[in-house]
Coordinates of C-alpha atoms (C1' of nucleotides) in Angstrom, one line a residue:
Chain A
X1 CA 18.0 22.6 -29.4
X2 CA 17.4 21.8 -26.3
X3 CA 14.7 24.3 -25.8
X4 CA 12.8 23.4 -28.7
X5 CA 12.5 19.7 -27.8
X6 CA 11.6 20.4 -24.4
X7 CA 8.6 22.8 -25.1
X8 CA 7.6 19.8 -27.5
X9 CA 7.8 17.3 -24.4
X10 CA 5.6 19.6 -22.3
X11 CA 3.1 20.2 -25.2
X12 CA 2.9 16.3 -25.4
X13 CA 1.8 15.8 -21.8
X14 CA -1.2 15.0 -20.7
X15 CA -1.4 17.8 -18.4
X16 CA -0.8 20.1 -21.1
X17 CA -3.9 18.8 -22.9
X18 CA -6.1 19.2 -20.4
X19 CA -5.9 23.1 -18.7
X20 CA -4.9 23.9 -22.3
X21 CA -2.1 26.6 -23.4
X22 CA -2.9 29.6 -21.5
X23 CA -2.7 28.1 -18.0
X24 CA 0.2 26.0 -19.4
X25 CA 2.3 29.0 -20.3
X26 CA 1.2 30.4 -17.0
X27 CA 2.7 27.5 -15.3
X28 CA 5.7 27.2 -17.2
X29 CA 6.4 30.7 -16.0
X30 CA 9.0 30.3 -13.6
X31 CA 10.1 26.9 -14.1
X32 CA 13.0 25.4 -15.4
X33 CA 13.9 22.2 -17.2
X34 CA 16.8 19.8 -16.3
X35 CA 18.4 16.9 -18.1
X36 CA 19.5 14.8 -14.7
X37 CA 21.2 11.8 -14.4
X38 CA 20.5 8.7 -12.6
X39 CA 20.5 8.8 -8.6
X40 CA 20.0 11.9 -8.7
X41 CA 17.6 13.3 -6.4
X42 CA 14.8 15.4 -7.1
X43 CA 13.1 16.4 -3.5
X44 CA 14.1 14.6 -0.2
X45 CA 11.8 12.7 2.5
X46 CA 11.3 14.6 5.3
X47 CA 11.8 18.0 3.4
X48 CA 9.1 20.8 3.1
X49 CA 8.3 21.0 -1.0
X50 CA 9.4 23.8 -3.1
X51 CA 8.6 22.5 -6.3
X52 CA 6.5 20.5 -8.6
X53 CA 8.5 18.1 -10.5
X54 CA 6.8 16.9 -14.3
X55 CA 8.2 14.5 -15.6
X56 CA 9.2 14.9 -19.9
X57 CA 11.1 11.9 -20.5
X58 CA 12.7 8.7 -18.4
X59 CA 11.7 7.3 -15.4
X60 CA 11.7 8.1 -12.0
X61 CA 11.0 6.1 -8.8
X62 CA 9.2 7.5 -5.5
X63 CA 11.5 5.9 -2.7
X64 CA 10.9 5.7 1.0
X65 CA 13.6 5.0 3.6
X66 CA 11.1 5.8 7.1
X67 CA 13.6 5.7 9.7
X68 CA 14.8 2.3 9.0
X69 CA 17.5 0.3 7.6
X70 CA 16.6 -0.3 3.8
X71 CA 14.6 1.6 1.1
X72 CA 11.5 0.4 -0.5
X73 CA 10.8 1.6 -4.0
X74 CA 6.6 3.1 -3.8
X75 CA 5.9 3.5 -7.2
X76 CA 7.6 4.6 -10.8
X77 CA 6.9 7.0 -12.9
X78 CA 7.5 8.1 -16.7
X79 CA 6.7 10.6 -19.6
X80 CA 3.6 13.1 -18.3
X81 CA 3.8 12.6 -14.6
X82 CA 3.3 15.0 -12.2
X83 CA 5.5 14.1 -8.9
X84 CA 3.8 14.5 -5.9
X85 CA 1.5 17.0 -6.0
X86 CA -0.4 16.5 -2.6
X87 CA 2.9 17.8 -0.4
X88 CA 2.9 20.7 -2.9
X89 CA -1.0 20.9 -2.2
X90 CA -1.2 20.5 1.7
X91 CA 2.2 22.3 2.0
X92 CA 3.4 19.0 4.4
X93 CA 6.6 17.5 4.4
X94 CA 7.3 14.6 1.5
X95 CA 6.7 11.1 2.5
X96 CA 8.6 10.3 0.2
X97 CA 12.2 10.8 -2.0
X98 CA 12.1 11.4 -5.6
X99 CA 15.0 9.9 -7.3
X100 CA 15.9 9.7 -11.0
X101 CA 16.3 6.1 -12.2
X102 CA 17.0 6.5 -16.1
X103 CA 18.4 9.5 -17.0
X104 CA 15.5 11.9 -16.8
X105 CA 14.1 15.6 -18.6
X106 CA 12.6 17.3 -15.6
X107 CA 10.2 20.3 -15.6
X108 CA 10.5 22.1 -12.3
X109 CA 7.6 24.2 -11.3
X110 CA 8.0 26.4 -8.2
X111 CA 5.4 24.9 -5.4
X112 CA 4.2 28.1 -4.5
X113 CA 3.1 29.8 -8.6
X114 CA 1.5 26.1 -8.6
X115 CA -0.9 26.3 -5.6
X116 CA -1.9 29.8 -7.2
X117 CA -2.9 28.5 -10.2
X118 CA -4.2 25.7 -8.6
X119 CA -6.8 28.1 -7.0
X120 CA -7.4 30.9 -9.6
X121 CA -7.6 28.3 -12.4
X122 CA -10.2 25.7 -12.4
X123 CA -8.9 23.6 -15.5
X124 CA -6.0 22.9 -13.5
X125 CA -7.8 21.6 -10.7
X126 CA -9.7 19.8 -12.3
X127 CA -7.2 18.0 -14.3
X128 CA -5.2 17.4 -10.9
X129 CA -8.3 15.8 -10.0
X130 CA -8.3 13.6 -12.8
X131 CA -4.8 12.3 -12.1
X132 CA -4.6 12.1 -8.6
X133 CA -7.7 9.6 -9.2
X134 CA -5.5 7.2 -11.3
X135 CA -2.7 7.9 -9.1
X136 CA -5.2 6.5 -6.1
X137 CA -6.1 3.8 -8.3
X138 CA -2.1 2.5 -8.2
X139 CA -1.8 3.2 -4.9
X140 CA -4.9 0.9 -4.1
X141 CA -4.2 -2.1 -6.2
X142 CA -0.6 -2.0 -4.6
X143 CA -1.7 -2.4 -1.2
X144 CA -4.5 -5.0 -2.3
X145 CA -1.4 -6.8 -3.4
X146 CA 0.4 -6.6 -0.5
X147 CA -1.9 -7.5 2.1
X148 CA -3.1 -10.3 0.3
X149 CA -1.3 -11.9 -2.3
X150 CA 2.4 -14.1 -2.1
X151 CA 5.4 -12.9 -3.7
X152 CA 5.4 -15.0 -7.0
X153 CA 1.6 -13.6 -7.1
X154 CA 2.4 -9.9 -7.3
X155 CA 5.1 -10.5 -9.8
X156 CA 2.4 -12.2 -12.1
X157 CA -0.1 -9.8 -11.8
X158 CA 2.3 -7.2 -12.2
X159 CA 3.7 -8.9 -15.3
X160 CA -0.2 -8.6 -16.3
X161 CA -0.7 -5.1 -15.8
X162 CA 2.6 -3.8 -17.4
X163 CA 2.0 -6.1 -20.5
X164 CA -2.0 -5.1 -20.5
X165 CA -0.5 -1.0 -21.5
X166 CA 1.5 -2.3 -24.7
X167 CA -0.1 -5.3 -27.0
X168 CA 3.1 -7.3 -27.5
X169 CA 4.0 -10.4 -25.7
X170 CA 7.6 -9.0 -25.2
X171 CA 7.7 -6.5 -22.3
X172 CA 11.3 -5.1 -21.7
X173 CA 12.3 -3.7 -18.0
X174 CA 12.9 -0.3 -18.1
X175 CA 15.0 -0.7 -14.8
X176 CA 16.9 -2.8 -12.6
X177 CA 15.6 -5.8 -11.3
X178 CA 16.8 -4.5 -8.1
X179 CA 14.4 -1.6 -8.5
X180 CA 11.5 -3.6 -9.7
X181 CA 12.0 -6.3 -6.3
X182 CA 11.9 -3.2 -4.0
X183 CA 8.2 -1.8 -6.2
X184 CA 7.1 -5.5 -5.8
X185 CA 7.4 -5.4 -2.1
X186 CA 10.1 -8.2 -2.1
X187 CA 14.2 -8.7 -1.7
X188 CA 15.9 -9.1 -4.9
X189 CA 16.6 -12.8 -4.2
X190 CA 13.3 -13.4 -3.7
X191 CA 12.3 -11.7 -7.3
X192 CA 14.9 -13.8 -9.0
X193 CA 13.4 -16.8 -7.1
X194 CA 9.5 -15.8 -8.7
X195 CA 11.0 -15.2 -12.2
X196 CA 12.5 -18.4 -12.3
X197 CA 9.1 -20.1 -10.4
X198 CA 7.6 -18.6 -13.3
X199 CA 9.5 -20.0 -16.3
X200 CA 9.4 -23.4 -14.4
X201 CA 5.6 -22.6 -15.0
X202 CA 6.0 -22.6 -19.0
X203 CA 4.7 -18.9 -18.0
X204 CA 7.3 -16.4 -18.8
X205 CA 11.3 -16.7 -20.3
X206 CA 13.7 -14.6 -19.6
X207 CA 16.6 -13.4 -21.6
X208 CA 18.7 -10.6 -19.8
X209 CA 16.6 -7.4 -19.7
X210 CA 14.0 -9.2 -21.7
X211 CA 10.7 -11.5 -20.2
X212 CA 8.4 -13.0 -22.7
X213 CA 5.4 -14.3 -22.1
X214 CA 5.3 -17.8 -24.5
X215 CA 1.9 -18.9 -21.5
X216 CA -0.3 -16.2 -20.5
X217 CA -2.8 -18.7 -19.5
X218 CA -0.1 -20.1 -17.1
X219 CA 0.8 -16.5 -16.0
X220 CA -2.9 -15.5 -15.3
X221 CA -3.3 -19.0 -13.0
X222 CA 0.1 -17.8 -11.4
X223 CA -1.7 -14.4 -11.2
X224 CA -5.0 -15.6 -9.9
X225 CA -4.5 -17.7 -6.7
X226 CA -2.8 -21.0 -7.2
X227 CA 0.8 -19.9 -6.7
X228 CA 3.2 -23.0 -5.2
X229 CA 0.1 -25.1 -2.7
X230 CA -0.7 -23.9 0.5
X231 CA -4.7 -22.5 -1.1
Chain B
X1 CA -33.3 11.2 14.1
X2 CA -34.6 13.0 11.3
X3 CA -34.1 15.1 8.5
X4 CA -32.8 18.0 11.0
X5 CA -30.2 15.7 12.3
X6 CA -28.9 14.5 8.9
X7 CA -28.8 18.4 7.6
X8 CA -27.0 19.6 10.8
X9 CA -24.3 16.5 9.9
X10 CA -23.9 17.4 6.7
X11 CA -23.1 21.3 7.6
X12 CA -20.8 20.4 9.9
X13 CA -18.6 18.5 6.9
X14 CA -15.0 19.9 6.0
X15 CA -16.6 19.2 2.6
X16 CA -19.7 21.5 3.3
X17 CA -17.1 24.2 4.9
X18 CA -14.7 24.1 1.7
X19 CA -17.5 24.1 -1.1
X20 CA -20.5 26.0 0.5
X21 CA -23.8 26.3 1.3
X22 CA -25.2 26.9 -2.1
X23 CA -22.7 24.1 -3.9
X24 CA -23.4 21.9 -1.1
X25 CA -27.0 22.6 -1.7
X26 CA -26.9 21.3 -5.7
X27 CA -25.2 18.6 -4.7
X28 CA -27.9 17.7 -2.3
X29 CA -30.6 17.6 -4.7
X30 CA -31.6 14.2 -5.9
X31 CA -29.3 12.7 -2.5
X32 CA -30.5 10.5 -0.1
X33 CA -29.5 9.8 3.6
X34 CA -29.9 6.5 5.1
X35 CA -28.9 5.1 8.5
X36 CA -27.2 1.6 8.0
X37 CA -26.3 -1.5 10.1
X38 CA -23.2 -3.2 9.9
X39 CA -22.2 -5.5 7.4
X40 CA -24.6 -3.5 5.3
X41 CA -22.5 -2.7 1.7
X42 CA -22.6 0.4 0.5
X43 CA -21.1 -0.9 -3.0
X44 CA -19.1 -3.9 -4.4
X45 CA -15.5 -4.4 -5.6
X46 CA -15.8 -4.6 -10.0
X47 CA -19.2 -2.8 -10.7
X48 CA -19.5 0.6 -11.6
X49 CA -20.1 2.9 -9.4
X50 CA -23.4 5.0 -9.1
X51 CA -22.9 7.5 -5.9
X52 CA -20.7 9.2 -4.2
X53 CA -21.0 8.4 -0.3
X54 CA -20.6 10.8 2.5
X55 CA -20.1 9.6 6.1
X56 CA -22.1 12.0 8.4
X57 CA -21.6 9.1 11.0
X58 CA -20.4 5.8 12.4
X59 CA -17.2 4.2 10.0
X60 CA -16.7 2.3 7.1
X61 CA -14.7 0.4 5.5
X62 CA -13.0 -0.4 2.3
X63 CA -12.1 -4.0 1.4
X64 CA -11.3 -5.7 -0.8
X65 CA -11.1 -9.4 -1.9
X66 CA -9.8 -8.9 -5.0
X67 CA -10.2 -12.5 -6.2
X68 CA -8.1 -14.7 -3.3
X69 CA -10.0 -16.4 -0.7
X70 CA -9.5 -13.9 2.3
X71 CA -10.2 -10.1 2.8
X72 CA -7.9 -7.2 3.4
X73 CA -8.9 -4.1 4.4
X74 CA -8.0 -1.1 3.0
X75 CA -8.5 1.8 5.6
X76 CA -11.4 2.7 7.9
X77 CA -13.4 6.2 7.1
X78 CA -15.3 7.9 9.6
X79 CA -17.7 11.1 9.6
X80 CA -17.1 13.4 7.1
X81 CA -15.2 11.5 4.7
X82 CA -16.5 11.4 0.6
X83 CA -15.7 7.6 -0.5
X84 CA -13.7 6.4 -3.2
X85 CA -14.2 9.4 -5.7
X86 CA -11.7 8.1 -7.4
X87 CA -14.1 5.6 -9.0
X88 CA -16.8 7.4 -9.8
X89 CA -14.5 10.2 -11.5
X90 CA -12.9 8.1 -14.0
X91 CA -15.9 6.0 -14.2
X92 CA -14.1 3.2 -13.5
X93 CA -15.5 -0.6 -11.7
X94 CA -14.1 0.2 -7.9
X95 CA -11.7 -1.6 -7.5
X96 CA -12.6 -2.2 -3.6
X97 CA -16.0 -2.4 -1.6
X98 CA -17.2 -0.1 0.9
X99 CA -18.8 -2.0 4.1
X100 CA -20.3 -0.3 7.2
X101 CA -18.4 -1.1 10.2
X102 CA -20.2 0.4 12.6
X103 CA -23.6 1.8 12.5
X104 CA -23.3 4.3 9.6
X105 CA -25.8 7.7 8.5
X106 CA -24.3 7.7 4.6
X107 CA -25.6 10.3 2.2
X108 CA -25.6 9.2 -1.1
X109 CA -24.8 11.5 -3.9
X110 CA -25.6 10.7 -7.8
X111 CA -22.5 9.6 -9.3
X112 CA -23.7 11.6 -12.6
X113 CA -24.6 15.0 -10.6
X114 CA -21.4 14.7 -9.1
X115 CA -19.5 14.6 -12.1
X116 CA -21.5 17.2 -13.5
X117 CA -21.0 19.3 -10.5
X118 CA -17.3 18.5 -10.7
X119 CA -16.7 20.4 -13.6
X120 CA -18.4 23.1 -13.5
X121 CA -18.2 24.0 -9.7
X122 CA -14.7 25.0 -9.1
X123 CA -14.8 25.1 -5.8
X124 CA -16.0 21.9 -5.5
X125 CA -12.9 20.3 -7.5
X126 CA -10.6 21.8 -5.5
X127 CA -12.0 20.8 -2.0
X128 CA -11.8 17.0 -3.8
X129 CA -7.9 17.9 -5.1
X130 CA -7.2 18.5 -0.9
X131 CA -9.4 15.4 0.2
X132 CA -7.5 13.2 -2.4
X133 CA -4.0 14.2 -1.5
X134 CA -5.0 13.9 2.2
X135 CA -5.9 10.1 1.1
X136 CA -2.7 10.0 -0.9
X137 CA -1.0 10.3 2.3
X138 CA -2.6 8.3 4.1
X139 CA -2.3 4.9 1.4
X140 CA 1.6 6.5 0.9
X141 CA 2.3 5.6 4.6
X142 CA 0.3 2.4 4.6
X143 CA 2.5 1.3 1.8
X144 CA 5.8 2.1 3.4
X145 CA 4.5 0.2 6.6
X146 CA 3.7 -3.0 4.5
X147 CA 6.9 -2.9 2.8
X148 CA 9.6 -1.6 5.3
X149 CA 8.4 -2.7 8.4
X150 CA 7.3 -5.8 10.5
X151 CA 3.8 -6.4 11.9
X152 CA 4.4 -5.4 15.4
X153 CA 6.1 -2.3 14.2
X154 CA 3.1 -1.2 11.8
X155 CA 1.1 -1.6 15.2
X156 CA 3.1 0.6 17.1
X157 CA 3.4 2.8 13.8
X158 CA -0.4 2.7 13.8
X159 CA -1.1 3.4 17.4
X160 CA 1.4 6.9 17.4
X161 CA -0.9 7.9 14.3
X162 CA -4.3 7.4 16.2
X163 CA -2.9 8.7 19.4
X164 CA -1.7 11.8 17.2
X165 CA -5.3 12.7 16.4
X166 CA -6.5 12.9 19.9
X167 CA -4.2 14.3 22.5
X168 CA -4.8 12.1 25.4
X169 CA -3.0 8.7 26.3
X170 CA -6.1 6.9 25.8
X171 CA -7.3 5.2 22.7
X172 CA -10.7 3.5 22.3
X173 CA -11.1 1.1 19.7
X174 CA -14.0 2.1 17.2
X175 CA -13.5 -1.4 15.5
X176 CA -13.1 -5.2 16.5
X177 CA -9.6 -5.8 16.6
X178 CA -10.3 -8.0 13.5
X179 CA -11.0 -5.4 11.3
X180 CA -7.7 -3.5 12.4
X181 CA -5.5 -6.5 12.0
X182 CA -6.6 -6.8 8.6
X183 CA -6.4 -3.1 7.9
X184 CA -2.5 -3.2 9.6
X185 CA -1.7 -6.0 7.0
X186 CA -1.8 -9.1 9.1
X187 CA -4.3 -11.6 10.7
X188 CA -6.1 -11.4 14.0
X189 CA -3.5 -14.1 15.7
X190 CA -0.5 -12.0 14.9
X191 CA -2.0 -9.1 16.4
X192 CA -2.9 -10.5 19.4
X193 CA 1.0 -11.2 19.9
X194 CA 1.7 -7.8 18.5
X195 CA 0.2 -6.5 21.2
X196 CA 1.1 -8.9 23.9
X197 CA 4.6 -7.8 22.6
X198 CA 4.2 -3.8 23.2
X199 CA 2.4 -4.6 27.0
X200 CA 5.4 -6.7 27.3
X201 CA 8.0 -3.7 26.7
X202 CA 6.0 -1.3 29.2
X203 CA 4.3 0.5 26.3
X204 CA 0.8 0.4 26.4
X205 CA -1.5 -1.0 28.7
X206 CA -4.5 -2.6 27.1
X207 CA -8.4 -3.5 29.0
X208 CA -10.8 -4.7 26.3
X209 CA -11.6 -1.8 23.8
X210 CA -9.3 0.3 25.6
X211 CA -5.5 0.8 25.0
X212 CA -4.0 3.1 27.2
X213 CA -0.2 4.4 26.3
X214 CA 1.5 4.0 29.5
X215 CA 5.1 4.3 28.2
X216 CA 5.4 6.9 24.9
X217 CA 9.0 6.4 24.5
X218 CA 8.7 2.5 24.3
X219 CA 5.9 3.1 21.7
X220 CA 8.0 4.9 19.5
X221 CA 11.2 2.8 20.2
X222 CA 8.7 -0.4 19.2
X223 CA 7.8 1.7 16.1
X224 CA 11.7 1.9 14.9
X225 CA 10.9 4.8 12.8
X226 CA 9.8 8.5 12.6
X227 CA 5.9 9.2 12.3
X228 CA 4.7 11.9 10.0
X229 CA 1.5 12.4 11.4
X230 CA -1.1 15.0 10.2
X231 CA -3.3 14.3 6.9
Chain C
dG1 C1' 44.5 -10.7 -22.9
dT2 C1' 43.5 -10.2 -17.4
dC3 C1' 41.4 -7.7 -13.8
dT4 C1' 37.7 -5.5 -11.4
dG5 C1' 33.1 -4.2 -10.2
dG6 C1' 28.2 -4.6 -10.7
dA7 C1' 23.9 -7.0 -11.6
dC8 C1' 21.9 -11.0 -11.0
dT9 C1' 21.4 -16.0 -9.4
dT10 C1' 21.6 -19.9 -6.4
dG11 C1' 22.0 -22.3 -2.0
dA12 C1' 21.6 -22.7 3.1
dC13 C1' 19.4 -21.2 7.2
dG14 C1' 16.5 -19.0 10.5
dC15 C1' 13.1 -15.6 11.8
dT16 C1' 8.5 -13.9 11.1
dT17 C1' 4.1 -14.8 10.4
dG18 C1' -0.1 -17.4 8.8
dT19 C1' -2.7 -21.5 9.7
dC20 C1' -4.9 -24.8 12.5
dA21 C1' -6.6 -26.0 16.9
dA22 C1' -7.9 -25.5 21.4
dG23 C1' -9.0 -22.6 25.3
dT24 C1' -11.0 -18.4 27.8
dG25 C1' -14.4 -15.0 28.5
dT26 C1' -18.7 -12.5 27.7
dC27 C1' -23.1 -11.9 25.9
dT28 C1' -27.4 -13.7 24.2
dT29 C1' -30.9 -17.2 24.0
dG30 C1' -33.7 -20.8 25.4
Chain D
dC1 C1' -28.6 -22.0 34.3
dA2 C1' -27.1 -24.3 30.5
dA3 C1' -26.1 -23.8 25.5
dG4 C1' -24.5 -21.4 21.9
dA5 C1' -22.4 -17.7 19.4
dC6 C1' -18.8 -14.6 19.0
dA7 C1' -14.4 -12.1 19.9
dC8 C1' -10.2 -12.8 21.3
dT9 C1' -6.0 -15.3 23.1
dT10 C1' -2.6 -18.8 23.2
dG11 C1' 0.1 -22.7 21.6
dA12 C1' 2.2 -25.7 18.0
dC13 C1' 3.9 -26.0 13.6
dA14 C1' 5.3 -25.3 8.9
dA15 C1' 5.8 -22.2 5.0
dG16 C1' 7.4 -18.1 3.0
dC17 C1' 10.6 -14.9 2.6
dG18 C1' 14.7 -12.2 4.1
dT19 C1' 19.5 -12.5 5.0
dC20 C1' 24.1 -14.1 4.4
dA21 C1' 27.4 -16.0 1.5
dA22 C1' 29.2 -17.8 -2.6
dG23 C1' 29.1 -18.2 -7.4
dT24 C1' 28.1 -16.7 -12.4
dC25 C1' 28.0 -13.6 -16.1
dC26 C1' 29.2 -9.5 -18.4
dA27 C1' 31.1 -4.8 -19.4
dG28 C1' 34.5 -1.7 -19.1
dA29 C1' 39.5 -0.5 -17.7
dC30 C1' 44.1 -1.2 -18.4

DNA sequence: GTCTGGACTTGACGCTTGTCAAGTGTCTTG
DNA sequence: CAAGACACTTGACAAGCGTCAAGTCCAGAC
């Protein structure tokens, strides 16, 4: 059983569509699949890589502790992602820890088979190419809302973005609000303290797990530049 | 100052090294160089792109507004670096512009060719899949600065990383200090006290342009964290 | 049922940092 | 040489946000 469903998840990625069956079997060659739980840890900070980690099913966050105290959350990913391929690719240490927030179906190819076929097969490239663009893309529009917009701002414009992939008004947090503060670049209290700024708003309300927007207007001015005076 | 000068530049690329003279050659066709001031801008945050741009010389910058009232800057790029691929891969509006800092020989590379030329140059896409996860890197760390640590810290963070390029004690500033406050997250003011604060601790010693490190250890201590350097 | 632990919220407080404003220095321009 | 422009510094001040601490709510254990 197990089996079966996991070649399924692999044929559904993206990456799967792309360099196409033979390079995929070629890939697979070698790797394994794992069910894992949350907190668990895929690669380490600090470590060199041994493995490619694609992701079949659940989410998993990219974590960074750099020498200090706390732990910031980079980014999260789900179904069809491929972790970190430019350690893998430059053969560098990870910036970054891979750890398994919902309880996750991971594809583990070994680092070195990958840079191979990275090189002998062009489709692959190619299609890393194509991904590591969109990656960029998330990486850009995170640091665009860091340097220069306020707490309450990022949460709207985040709210934006994740609503803008499905067409419902209902968007339901796939993790802790914990984890979603630390992505946003903020403490916990302070998320709590946006949320609520933004039901105050007539933007958003909130039940539990759930945030629906009943004003997107009033969550795109929140968005946009207005957020609580001070132009 | 002519055409001998630009084709020497070009040659001496890591892009021309990876991809070769006769790749390098086809994307040359239909290019053009051109020798800009600063403040020229090489393209705009939400149009779509229509070349690829290749520092041969002098920096640039991407920035980005991104609808607030002040400017952020992303990172700098000097010689030999291919701009925001990303964009013009998924044919995408960029999401930031590119402005020349300092006076800037750009060759400019249809977006169309280059796409072209992307898939069916293999060599070509994976020179861009190393380039991209070297920029991965570098936005990765940028991140976990603007989240996990404090301004004076990204300074010290920032200075270790320039210093690490060069292996003298010695760093001249390519930019105004302006531009690198923005780039480290924070404005102009704040850096001025950021680095009042590291003279302060016996860490660097700094003459106009010019910051020498006079005290490594205090540099690092200031920077509370361990530097990954390397691209 | 009560107890306990975890996720989240709310309040109080202080540090960091951005903003506004004035001051210094240098380079250019008339 | 004075006037202006520009890059940078310094000071005063308030806002934003993180931290600490308490409080609420809820699920699971017993």
């Amino acid at each position: 059983m197990a089996i079966n469903r996991t070649l399924a998840l692999v044929h559904e990625t993206e990456l799967a569509r792309a360099v196409g069956e033979r390079v995929m079997a070629r890939l697979m060659k070698g790797s394994v699949a794992q069910l894992l739980p949350p907190r668990a840890v895929l690669f380490e900070e600090g470590t060199e890589p041994e493995m490619v980690h694609l992701v079949l099913s659940g989410r998993v966050g990219l974590v960074a502790s750099g020498g200090t105290d706390h732990e910031a959350v980079i980014e999260t990913f789900g179904a069809g992602s491929l972790l970190v391929v430019p350690a893998v690719i430059l053969s560098l240490p990870y910036l970054v820890s891979g750890v398994v927030l919902t309880e996750a179906r991971i594809m583990m190819i070994p680092a070195a088979s990958f840079r191979r076929a990275l090189d002998d097969e062009p489709a692959l490239a190619r299609a890393v190419v194509d991904m590591q663009a969109r990656h960029w893309r998330l990486l850009i529009e995170q640091i665009k809302d860091l340097k220069l917009r306020a707490a309450p701002q990022r949460l709207a414009q985040w709210l934006l973005r994740e609503l803008g992939a499905g067409p419902g008004t209902v968007l339901q947090l796939g993790e802790p609000k914990r984890i979603i503060a630390r992505r946003l670049g903020m403490s916990p209290e302070s998320l709590s303290r946006a949320i609520a700024a933004l039901e105050e708003a007539g933007a958003i309300h909130v039940e539990g797990r759930a945030i629906t927007v009943v004003g997107r207007r009033a969550l795109e001015m929140a968005a946009g530049g207005m957020t609580n005076t001070r132009g």
